[in-house]
Amino acid sequence: MEQVQNQSRKKMSLKSERRGIHVDQSELLCKKGCGYYGNPAWQGFCSKCWREEYHKARQKQIQEDWELAERLQREEEEAFASSQSSQGAQSLTFSKFEEKKTNEKTRKVTTVKKFFSASSRVGSKKEIQETKAPSPSIHRQASIETDRVSKEFIEFLKTFHKTGQEIYKQTKLFLEAMHYKRELSIEEQSECTQDFYQNVAERMQTRGKVPSERVEKIMDQIEKYIMTRLYKYVFCPETTDDEKKDLAIQKRIRALHWVTPQMLCVPVNEEISEVSDMVVKAITDIIEMDSKRVPRDKLACITKCSKHIFNAIKITKNEPASADDFLPTLIYIVLKGNPPRLQSNIQYITRFCNPSRLMTGEDGYYFTNLCCAVAFIEKLDAQSLNLSQEDFDRYMSGQTSPRKQESENWSPDACLGVKQMYKNLDLLSQLNERQERIMNEAKKLEKDLIDWTDGIAKEVQDIVEKYPLEIKPPNQSLAAIDSENVENDKLPPPLQPQVYAG
């Protein structure tokens, strides 16, 4: 009976622990309800819905700017008309002024529209040739990898004959256009790339009548070709705060080094050698993501990492893993691996990956879970780990570690070096606590001395105010009685000796 109660308590505690990490699968989908996967970087929308919302917001901004320009123009014309009428100016002068201002207003509004219009549409070849100065070759100083990818791309397109030639021509025009758009913001460059993906895919399906399976393969090769060339310009650019976010998340993960699998309710037993190998492979894959140039290759690293996680859970539990098991384990892998430039890689994939991969399929699912894991790490608190705030603060400050209790139960075959390391860590923790107590006592003693000094000074001041000290001038010295003092006329005469007859 007691065993049944203990098992039920463990299950209830397990459920309570999962409550802080569990993410409903519906929350991974686009919040507009289109059925595709959402992305935190797109405010929970999928790529398609985000672009629609972005264009709506931009059109609204253009309309507001138009109305503001018209209102200011009306006010200027009314003010000028009133001033001219008061001075008796001729109507011809005002009509010329009105015509001039109208032309200026049209030019300003056109400029505003041009600024807010989609700069992502690739211009015609004639427009590009007019804009460019001495034509710098895009292939100049190309790396070995870039040359290899270019050759592979050309060989791939040869099998499509006329369609392949048209795709290669569009791709070259896009790269040339992007060469002159490097001064734009990274969001505008991202929009240019996404529009290019969409236009090429639609043209292949409508004009070329290419099957959807082949379209996906062609789009993968196009993405690989153009992003290998654009990588050094659009990955973690200086105009963004991607590097700042990378340092912040790395610092955060280092501060959370003490988090154990039990706190996250990770159903993985690393004491099993096969499971331990899977965990190492998952960490290797998530770290390897930074070495790839193409967004699809980075997504492939995330997918391989996720599959190793599912295998590790399956071996541990002897049953297929669920989504509730996967996300906590992914969080643990990220905390243990601390991948380099994590935020930059996520932003790069979000901005320049083929949107169809992020919206559907296993790549999109695993990438969305990674975004959720990073968001969870950034907001992780005591309640998420079912810890008291005091313990959470002590662990974060390094005063103590939850692994201290684990090190007390060592197996006989445990490494002596590891034992000594944990022993030294415990000793350092104790010394740190002792130092904290000494510092607190010293600060308290200093405060008591200051309070005592202030109290004595206040008492002295009160006594002085209550009994003020009056200092009188010194009295004049009195003259001796037998001295010659003519001024003392009122003194009695000196005593005379008297003789008595006996």
mmCIF file with all atom_site columns, N, CA, C and O in Angstrom, residues 321-362:
data_model
loop_
_atom_site.group_PDB
_atom_site.id
_atom_site.type_symbol
_atom_site.label_atom_id
_atom_site.label_alt_id
_atom_site.label_comp_id
_atom_site.label_asym_id
_atom_site.label_entity_id
_atom_site.label_seq_id
_atom_site.pdbx_PDB_ins_code
_atom_site.Cartn_x
_atom_site.Cartn_y
_atom_site.Cartn_z
_atom_site.occupancy
_atom_site.B_iso_or_equiv
_atom_site.pdbx_formal_charge
_atom_site.auth_seq_id
_atom_site.auth_comp_id
_atom_site.auth_asym_id
_atom_site.auth_atom_id
_atom_site.pdbx_PDB_model_num
ATOM 1   N N  . ALA A 1 321 ? 9.265  8.272  -27.709 1.00 0.00 ? 321 ALA A N  1
ATOM 2   C CA . ALA A 1 321 ? 9.233  9.521  -26.949 1.00 0.00 ? 321 ALA A CA 1
ATOM 3   C C  . ALA A 1 321 ? 8.055  10.375 -27.384 1.00 0.00 ? 321 ALA A C  1
ATOM 4   O O  . ALA A 1 321 ? 7.605  10.318 -28.526 1.00 0.00 ? 321 ALA A O  1
ATOM 5   N N  . SER A 1 322 ? 7.560  11.177 -26.456 1.00 0.00 ? 322 SER A N  1
ATOM 6   C CA . SER A 1 322 ? 6.457  12.104 -26.733 1.00 0.00 ? 322 SER A CA 1
ATOM 7   C C  . SER A 1 322 ? 7.010  13.533 -26.800 1.00 0.00 ? 322 SER A C  1
ATOM 8   O O  . SER A 1 322 ? 8.168  13.789 -26.483 1.00 0.00 ? 322 SER A O  1
ATOM 9   N N  . ALA A 1 323 ? 6.142  14.448 -27.218 1.00 0.00 ? 323 ALA A N  1
ATOM 10  C CA . ALA A 1 323 ? 6.551  15.853 -27.294 1.00 0.00 ? 323 ALA A CA 1
ATOM 11  C C  . ALA A 1 323 ? 6.868  16.421 -25.917 1.00 0.00 ? 323 ALA A C  1
ATOM 12  O O  . ALA A 1 323 ? 7.744  17.274 -25.778 1.00 0.00 ? 323 ALA A O  1
ATOM 13  N N  . ASP A 1 324 ? 6.156  15.926 -24.886 1.00 0.00 ? 324 ASP A N  1
ATOM 14  C CA . ASP A 1 324 ? 6.425  16.401 -23.525 1.00 0.00 ? 324 ASP A CA 1
ATOM 15  C C  . ASP A 1 324 ? 7.803  15.969 -23.039 1.00 0.00 ? 324 ASP A C  1
ATOM 16  O O  . ASP A 1 324 ? 8.388  16.612 -22.177 1.00 0.00 ? 324 ASP A O  1
ATOM 17  N N  . ASP A 1 325 ? 8.298  14.839 -23.573 1.00 0.00 ? 325 ASP A N  1
ATOM 18  C CA . ASP A 1 325 ? 9.645  14.390 -23.222 1.00 0.00 ? 325 ASP A CA 1
ATOM 19  C C  . ASP A 1 325 ? 10.705 15.113 -24.040 1.00 0.00 ? 325 ASP A C  1
ATOM 20  O O  . ASP A 1 325 ? 11.824 15.345 -23.564 1.00 0.00 ? 325 ASP A O  1
ATOM 21  N N  . PHE A 1 326 ? 10.372 15.469 -25.265 1.00 0.00 ? 326 PHE A N  1
ATOM 22  C CA . PHE A 1 326 ? 11.368 16.026 -26.181 1.00 0.00 ? 326 PHE A CA 1
ATOM 23  C C  . PHE A 1 326 ? 11.815 17.424 -25.773 1.00 0.00 ? 326 PHE A C  1
ATOM 24  O O  . PHE A 1 326 ? 13.021 17.709 -25.727 1.00 0.00 ? 326 PHE A O  1
ATOM 25  N N  . LEU A 1 327 ? 10.872 18.320 -25.500 1.00 0.00 ? 327 LEU A N  1
ATOM 26  C CA . LEU A 1 327 ? 11.233 19.711 -25.237 1.00 0.00 ? 327 LEU A CA 1
ATOM 27  C C  . LEU A 1 327 ? 12.132 19.868 -24.003 1.00 0.00 ? 327 LEU A C  1
ATOM 28  O O  . LEU A 1 327 ? 13.145 20.575 -24.076 1.00 0.00 ? 327 LEU A O  1
ATOM 29  N N  . PRO A 1 328 ? 11.834 19.240 -22.846 1.00 0.00 ? 328 PRO A N  1
ATOM 30  C CA . PRO A 1 328 ? 12.757 19.370 -21.710 1.00 0.00 ? 328 PRO A CA 1
ATOM 31  C C  . PRO A 1 328 ? 14.159 18.842 -22.024 1.00 0.00 ? 328 PRO A C  1
ATOM 32  O O  . PRO A 1 328 ? 15.156 19.422 -21.586 1.00 0.00 ? 328 PRO A O  1
ATOM 33  N N  . THR A 1 329 ? 14.213 17.747 -22.795 1.00 0.00 ? 329 THR A N  1
ATOM 34  C CA . THR A 1 329 ? 15.522 17.192 -23.145 1.00 0.00 ? 329 THR A CA 1
ATOM 35  C C  . THR A 1 329 ? 16.276 18.123 -24.079 1.00 0.00 ? 329 THR A C  1
ATOM 36  O O  . THR A 1 329 ? 17.502 18.284 -23.957 1.00 0.00 ? 329 THR A O  1
ATOM 37  N N  . LEU A 1 330 ? 15.577 18.764 -25.005 1.00 0.00 ? 330 LEU A N  1
ATOM 38  C CA . LEU A 1 330 ? 16.224 19.734 -25.893 1.00 0.00 ? 330 LEU A CA 1
ATOM 39  C C  . LEU A 1 330 ? 16.764 20.919 -25.096 1.00 0.00 ? 330 LEU A C  1
ATOM 40  O O  . LEU A 1 330 ? 17.868 21.422 -25.372 1.00 0.00 ? 330 LEU A O  1
ATOM 41  N N  . ILE A 1 331 ? 16.009 21.367 -24.104 1.00 0.00 ? 331 ILE A N  1
ATOM 42  C CA . ILE A 1 331 ? 16.488 22.451 -23.234 1.00 0.00 ? 331 ILE A CA 1
ATOM 43  C C  . ILE A 1 331 ? 17.763 22.023 -22.508 1.00 0.00 ? 331 ILE A C  1
ATOM 44  O O  . ILE A 1 331 ? 18.737 22.793 -22.411 1.00 0.00 ? 331 ILE A O  1
ATOM 45  N N  . TYR A 1 332 ? 17.770 20.787 -22.022 1.00 0.00 ? 332 TYR A N  1
ATOM 46  C CA . TYR A 1 332 ? 18.951 20.275 -21.323 1.00 0.00 ? 332 TYR A CA 1
ATOM 47  C C  . TYR A 1 332 ? 20.157 20.191 -22.260 1.00 0.00 ? 332 TYR A C  1
ATOM 48  O O  . TYR A 1 332 ? 21.284 20.532 -21.873 1.00 0.00 ? 332 TYR A O  1
ATOM 49  N N  . ILE A 1 333 ? 19.949 19.762 -23.499 1.00 0.00 ? 333 ILE A N  1
ATOM 50  C CA . ILE A 1 333 ? 21.041 19.671 -24.474 1.00 0.00 ? 333 ILE A CA 1
ATOM 51  C C  . ILE A 1 333 ? 21.606 21.061 -24.777 1.00 0.00 ? 333 ILE A C  1
ATOM 52  O O  . ILE A 1 333 ? 22.826 21.256 -24.868 1.00 0.00 ? 333 ILE A O  1
ATOM 53  N N  . VAL A 1 334 ? 20.731 22.043 -24.925 1.00 0.00 ? 334 VAL A N  1
ATOM 54  C CA . VAL A 1 334 ? 21.193 23.411 -25.193 1.00 0.00 ? 334 VAL A CA 1
ATOM 55  C C  . VAL A 1 334 ? 21.984 23.957 -23.998 1.00 0.00 ? 334 VAL A C  1
ATOM 56  O O  . VAL A 1 334 ? 23.029 24.598 -24.163 1.00 0.00 ? 334 VAL A O  1
ATOM 57  N N  . LEU A 1 335 ? 21.501 23.680 -22.785 1.00 0.00 ? 335 LEU A N  1
ATOM 58  C CA . LEU A 1 335 ? 22.212 24.141 -21.591 1.00 0.00 ? 335 LEU A CA 1
ATOM 59  C C  . LEU A 1 335 ? 23.567 23.458 -21.460 1.00 0.00 ? 335 LEU A C  1
ATOM 60  O O  . LEU A 1 335 ? 24.553 24.082 -21.044 1.00 0.00 ? 335 LEU A O  1
ATOM 61  N N  . LYS A 1 336 ? 23.625 22.187 -21.809 1.00 0.00 ? 336 LYS A N  1
ATOM 62  C CA . LYS A 1 336 ? 24.873 21.445 -21.677 1.00 0.00 ? 336 LYS A CA 1
ATOM 63  C C  . LYS A 1 336 ? 25.854 21.773 -22.795 1.00 0.00 ? 336 LYS A C  1
ATOM 64  O O  . LYS A 1 336 ? 27.070 21.791 -22.574 1.00 0.00 ? 336 LYS A O  1
ATOM 65  N N  . GLY A 1 337 ? 25.354 22.040 -23.998 1.00 0.00 ? 337 GLY A N  1
ATOM 66  C CA . GLY A 1 337 ? 26.230 22.320 -25.129 1.00 0.00 ? 337 GLY A CA 1
ATOM 67  C C  . GLY A 1 337 ? 26.626 23.777 -25.265 1.00 0.00 ? 337 GLY A C  1
ATOM 68  O O  . GLY A 1 337 ? 27.720 24.079 -25.738 1.00 0.00 ? 337 GLY A O  1
ATOM 69  N N  . ASN A 1 338 ? 25.722 24.704 -24.848 1.00 0.00 ? 338 ASN A N  1
ATOM 70  C CA . ASN A 1 338 ? 25.954 26.148 -25.002 1.00 0.00 ? 338 ASN A CA 1
ATOM 71  C C  . ASN A 1 338 ? 26.474 26.461 -26.406 1.00 0.00 ? 338 ASN A C  1
ATOM 72  O O  . ASN A 1 338 ? 27.623 26.883 -26.600 1.00 0.00 ? 338 ASN A O  1
ATOM 73  N N  . PRO A 1 339 ? 25.633 26.263 -27.444 1.00 0.00 ? 339 PRO A N  1
ATOM 74  C CA . PRO A 1 339 ? 26.091 26.432 -28.831 1.00 0.00 ? 339 PRO A CA 1
ATOM 75  C C  . PRO A 1 339 ? 26.583 27.849 -29.099 1.00 0.00 ? 339 PRO A C  1
ATOM 76  O O  . PRO A 1 339 ? 26.018 28.824 -28.589 1.00 0.00 ? 339 PRO A O  1
ATOM 77  N N  . PRO A 1 340 ? 27.633 27.998 -29.886 1.00 0.00 ? 340 PRO A N  1
ATOM 78  C CA . PRO A 1 340 ? 28.139 29.344 -30.205 1.00 0.00 ? 340 PRO A CA 1
ATOM 79  C C  . PRO A 1 340 ? 27.201 30.088 -31.140 1.00 0.00 ? 340 PRO A C  1
ATOM 80  O O  . PRO A 1 340 ? 26.587 29.486 -32.030 1.00 0.00 ? 340 PRO A O  1
ATOM 81  N N  . ARG A 1 341 ? 27.088 31.383 -30.932 1.00 0.00 ? 341 ARG A N  1
ATOM 82  C CA . ARG A 1 341 ? 26.286 32.279 -31.784 1.00 0.00 ? 341 ARG A CA 1
ATOM 83  C C  . ARG A 1 341 ? 24.883 31.716 -32.017 1.00 0.00 ? 341 ARG A C  1
ATOM 84  O O  . ARG A 1 341 ? 24.383 31.673 -33.144 1.00 0.00 ? 341 ARG A O  1
ATOM 85  N N  . LEU A 1 342 ? 24.263 31.310 -30.933 1.00 0.00 ? 342 LEU A N  1
ATOM 86  C CA . LEU A 1 342 ? 22.960 30.644 -31.026 1.00 0.00 ? 342 LEU A CA 1
ATOM 87  C C  . LEU A 1 342 ? 21.900 31.577 -31.595 1.00 0.00 ? 342 LEU A C  1
ATOM 88  O O  . LEU A 1 342 ? 21.155 31.213 -32.518 1.00 0.00 ? 342 LEU A O  1
ATOM 89  N N  . GLN A 1 343 ? 21.810 32.780 -31.061 1.00 0.00 ? 343 GLN A N  1
ATOM 90  C CA . GLN A 1 343 ? 20.785 33.724 -31.539 1.00 0.00 ? 343 GLN A CA 1
ATOM 91  C C  . GLN A 1 343 ? 21.053 34.151 -32.983 1.00 0.00 ? 343 GLN A C  1
ATOM 92  O O  . GLN A 1 343 ? 20.123 34.305 -33.774 1.00 0.00 ? 343 GLN A O  1
ATOM 93  N N  . SER A 1 344 ? 22.315 34.335 -33.349 1.00 0.00 ? 344 SER A N  1
ATOM 94  C CA . SER A 1 344 ? 22.635 34.718 -34.732 1.00 0.00 ? 344 SER A CA 1
ATOM 95  C C  . SER A 1 344 ? 22.211 33.637 -35.707 1.00 0.00 ? 344 SER A C  1
ATOM 96  O O  . SER A 1 344 ? 21.685 33.924 -36.791 1.00 0.00 ? 344 SER A O  1
ATOM 97  N N  . ASN A 1 345 ? 22.432 32.370 -35.351 1.00 0.00 ? 345 ASN A N  1
ATOM 98  C CA . ASN A 1 345 ? 22.027 31.276 -36.233 1.00 0.00 ? 345 ASN A CA 1
ATOM 99  C C  . ASN A 1 345 ? 20.509 31.193 -36.359 1.00 0.00 ? 345 ASN A C  1
ATOM 100 O O  . ASN A 1 345 ? 19.982 30.962 -37.454 1.00 0.00 ? 345 ASN A O  1
ATOM 101 N N  . ILE A 1 346 ? 19.805 31.390 -35.248 1.00 0.00 ? 346 ILE A N  1
ATOM 102 C CA . ILE A 1 346 ? 18.340 31.357 -35.308 1.00 0.00 ? 346 ILE A CA 1
ATOM 103 C C  . ILE A 1 346 ? 17.816 32.492 -36.179 1.00 0.00 ? 346 ILE A C  1
ATOM 104 O O  . ILE A 1 346 ? 16.920 32.311 -37.016 1.00 0.00 ? 346 ILE A O  1
ATOM 105 N N  . GLN A 1 347 ? 18.369 33.691 -35.994 1.00 0.00 ? 347 GLN A N  1
ATOM 106 C CA . GLN A 1 347 ? 17.938 34.834 -36.803 1.00 0.00 ? 347 GLN A CA 1
ATOM 107 C C  . GLN A 1 347 ? 18.271 34.635 -38.278 1.00 0.00 ? 347 GLN A C  1
ATOM 108 O O  . GLN A 1 347 ? 17.486 34.986 -39.161 1.00 0.00 ? 347 GLN A O  1
ATOM 109 N N  . TYR A 1 348 ? 19.435 34.071 -38.554 1.00 0.00 ? 348 TYR A N  1
ATOM 110 C CA . TYR A 1 348 ? 19.846 33.831 -39.945 1.00 0.00 ? 348 TYR A CA 1
ATOM 111 C C  . TYR A 1 348 ? 18.902 32.851 -40.629 1.00 0.00 ? 348 TYR A C  1
ATOM 112 O O  . TYR A 1 348 ? 18.484 33.065 -41.780 1.00 0.00 ? 348 TYR A O  1
ATOM 113 N N  . ILE A 1 349 ? 18.559 31.769 -39.941 1.00 0.00 ? 349 ILE A N  1
ATOM 114 C CA . ILE A 1 349 ? 17.614 30.798 -40.506 1.00 0.00 ? 349 ILE A CA 1
ATOM 115 C C  . ILE A 1 349 ? 16.253 31.446 -40.725 1.00 0.00 ? 349 ILE A C  1
ATOM 116 O O  . ILE A 1 349 ? 15.604 31.253 -41.764 1.00 0.00 ? 349 ILE A O  1
ATOM 117 N N  . THR A 1 350 ? 15.805 32.239 -39.750 1.00 0.00 ? 350 THR A N  1
ATOM 118 C CA . THR A 1 350 ? 14.498 32.887 -39.862 1.00 0.00 ? 350 THR A CA 1
ATOM 119 C C  . THR A 1 350 ? 14.449 33.846 -41.041 1.00 0.00 ? 350 THR A C  1
ATOM 120 O O  . THR A 1 350 ? 13.439 33.915 -41.763 1.00 0.00 ? 350 THR A O  1
ATOM 121 N N  . ARG A 1 351 ? 15.520 34.563 -41.266 1.00 0.00 ? 351 ARG A N  1
ATOM 122 C CA . ARG A 1 351 ? 15.506 35.605 -42.298 1.00 0.00 ? 351 ARG A CA 1
ATOM 123 C C  . ARG A 1 351 ? 15.697 35.062 -43.712 1.00 0.00 ? 351 ARG A C  1
ATOM 124 O O  . ARG A 1 351 ? 15.099 35.587 -44.663 1.00 0.00 ? 351 ARG A O  1
ATOM 125 N N  . PHE A 1 352 ? 16.524 34.027 -43.878 1.00 0.00 ? 352 PHE A N  1
ATOM 126 C CA . PHE A 1 352 ? 16.961 33.665 -45.225 1.00 0.00 ? 352 PHE A CA 1
ATOM 127 C C  . PHE A 1 352 ? 16.692 32.216 -45.620 1.00 0.00 ? 352 PHE A C  1
ATOM 128 O O  . PHE A 1 352 ? 17.115 31.801 -46.684 1.00 0.00 ? 352 PHE A O  1
ATOM 129 N N  . CYS A 1 353 ? 16.008 31.465 -44.784 1.00 0.00 ? 353 CYS A N  1
ATOM 130 C CA . CYS A 1 353 ? 15.682 30.099 -45.172 1.00 0.00 ? 353 CYS A CA 1
ATOM 131 C C  . CYS A 1 353 ? 14.450 30.091 -46.071 1.00 0.00 ? 353 CYS A C  1
ATOM 132 O O  . CYS A 1 353 ? 13.595 30.980 -45.993 1.00 0.00 ? 353 CYS A O  1
ATOM 133 N N  . ASN A 1 354 ? 14.379 29.089 -46.929 1.00 0.00 ? 354 ASN A N  1
ATOM 134 C CA . ASN A 1 354 ? 13.187 28.898 -47.754 1.00 0.00 ? 354 ASN A CA 1
ATOM 135 C C  . ASN A 1 354 ? 11.979 28.755 -46.823 1.00 0.00 ? 354 ASN A C  1
ATOM 136 O O  . ASN A 1 354 ? 11.936 27.842 -45.991 1.00 0.00 ? 354 ASN A O  1
ATOM 137 N N  . PRO A 1 355 ? 10.988 29.646 -46.906 1.00 0.00 ? 355 PRO A N  1
ATOM 138 C CA . PRO A 1 355 ? 9.907  29.659 -45.914 1.00 0.00 ? 355 PRO A CA 1
ATOM 139 C C  . PRO A 1 355 ? 9.104  28.366 -45.854 1.00 0.00 ? 355 PRO A C  1
ATOM 140 O O  . PRO A 1 355 ? 8.552  28.029 -44.812 1.00 0.00 ? 355 PRO A O  1
ATOM 141 N N  . SER A 1 356 ? 9.043  27.612 -46.938 1.00 0.00 ? 356 SER A N  1
ATOM 142 C CA . SER A 1 356 ? 8.270  26.372 -46.920 1.00 0.00 ? 356 SER A CA 1
ATOM 143 C C  . SER A 1 356 ? 8.859  25.366 -45.942 1.00 0.00 ? 356 SER A C  1
ATOM 144 O O  . SER A 1 356 ? 8.131  24.536 -45.377 1.00 0.00 ? 356 SER A O  1
ATOM 145 N N  . ARG A 1 357 ? 10.170 25.418 -45.698 1.00 0.00 ? 357 ARG A N  1
ATOM 146 C CA . ARG A 1 357 ? 10.801 24.492 -44.761 1.00 0.00 ? 357 ARG A CA 1
ATOM 147 C C  . ARG A 1 357 ? 10.471 24.855 -43.314 1.00 0.00 ? 357 ARG A C  1
ATOM 148 O O  . ARG A 1 357 ? 10.407 23.985 -42.458 1.00 0.00 ? 357 ARG A O  1
ATOM 149 N N  . LEU A 1 358 ? 10.318 26.137 -43.046 1.00 0.00 ? 358 LEU A N  1
ATOM 150 C CA . LEU A 1 358 ? 10.027 26.569 -41.683 1.00 0.00 ? 358 LEU A CA 1
ATOM 151 C C  . LEU A 1 358 ? 8.545  26.447 -41.340 1.00 0.00 ? 358 LEU A C  1
ATOM 152 O O  . LEU A 1 358 ? 8.177  26.432 -40.169 1.00 0.00 ? 358 LEU A O  1
ATOM 153 N N  . MET A 1 359 ? 7.700  26.392 -42.348 1.00 0.00 ? 359 MET A N  1
ATOM 154 C CA . MET A 1 359 ? 6.259  26.372 -42.111 1.00 0.00 ? 359 MET A CA 1
ATOM 155 C C  . MET A 1 359 ? 5.706  24.964 -41.967 1.00 0.00 ? 359 MET A C  1
ATOM 156 O O  . MET A 1 359 ? 4.677  24.761 -41.313 1.00 0.00 ? 359 MET A O  1
ATOM 157 N N  . THR A 1 360 ? 6.364  23.972 -42.575 1.00 0.00 ? 360 THR A N  1
ATOM 158 C CA . THR A 1 360 ? 5.858  22.608 -42.537 1.00 0.00 ? 360 THR A CA 1
ATOM 159 C C  . THR A 1 360 ? 7.022  21.649 -42.358 1.00 0.00 ? 360 THR A C  1
ATOM 160 O O  . THR A 1 360 ? 8.190  22.027 -42.419 1.00 0.00 ? 360 THR A O  1
ATOM 161 N N  . GLY A 1 361 ? 6.683  20.370 -42.158 1.00 0.00 ? 361 GLY A N  1
ATOM 162 C CA . GLY A 1 361 ? 7.692  19.330 -42.113 1.00 0.00 ? 361 GLY A CA 1
ATOM 163 C C  . GLY A 1 361 ? 8.409  19.233 -40.778 1.00 0.00 ? 361 GLY A C  1
ATOM 164 O O  . GLY A 1 361 ? 8.216  20.044 -39.873 1.00 0.00 ? 361 GLY A O  1
ATOM 165 N N  . GLU A 1 362 ? 9.267  18.217 -40.671 1.00 0.00 ? 362 GLU A N  1
ATOM 166 C CA . GLU A 1 362 ? 9.977  17.989 -39.418 1.00 0.00 ? 362 GLU A CA 1
ATOM 167 C C  . GLU A 1 362 ? 11.007 19.070 -39.145 1.00 0.00 ? 362 GLU A C  1
ATOM 168 O O  . GLU A 1 362 ? 11.262 19.408 -37.994 1.00 0.00 ? 362 GLU A O  1
#
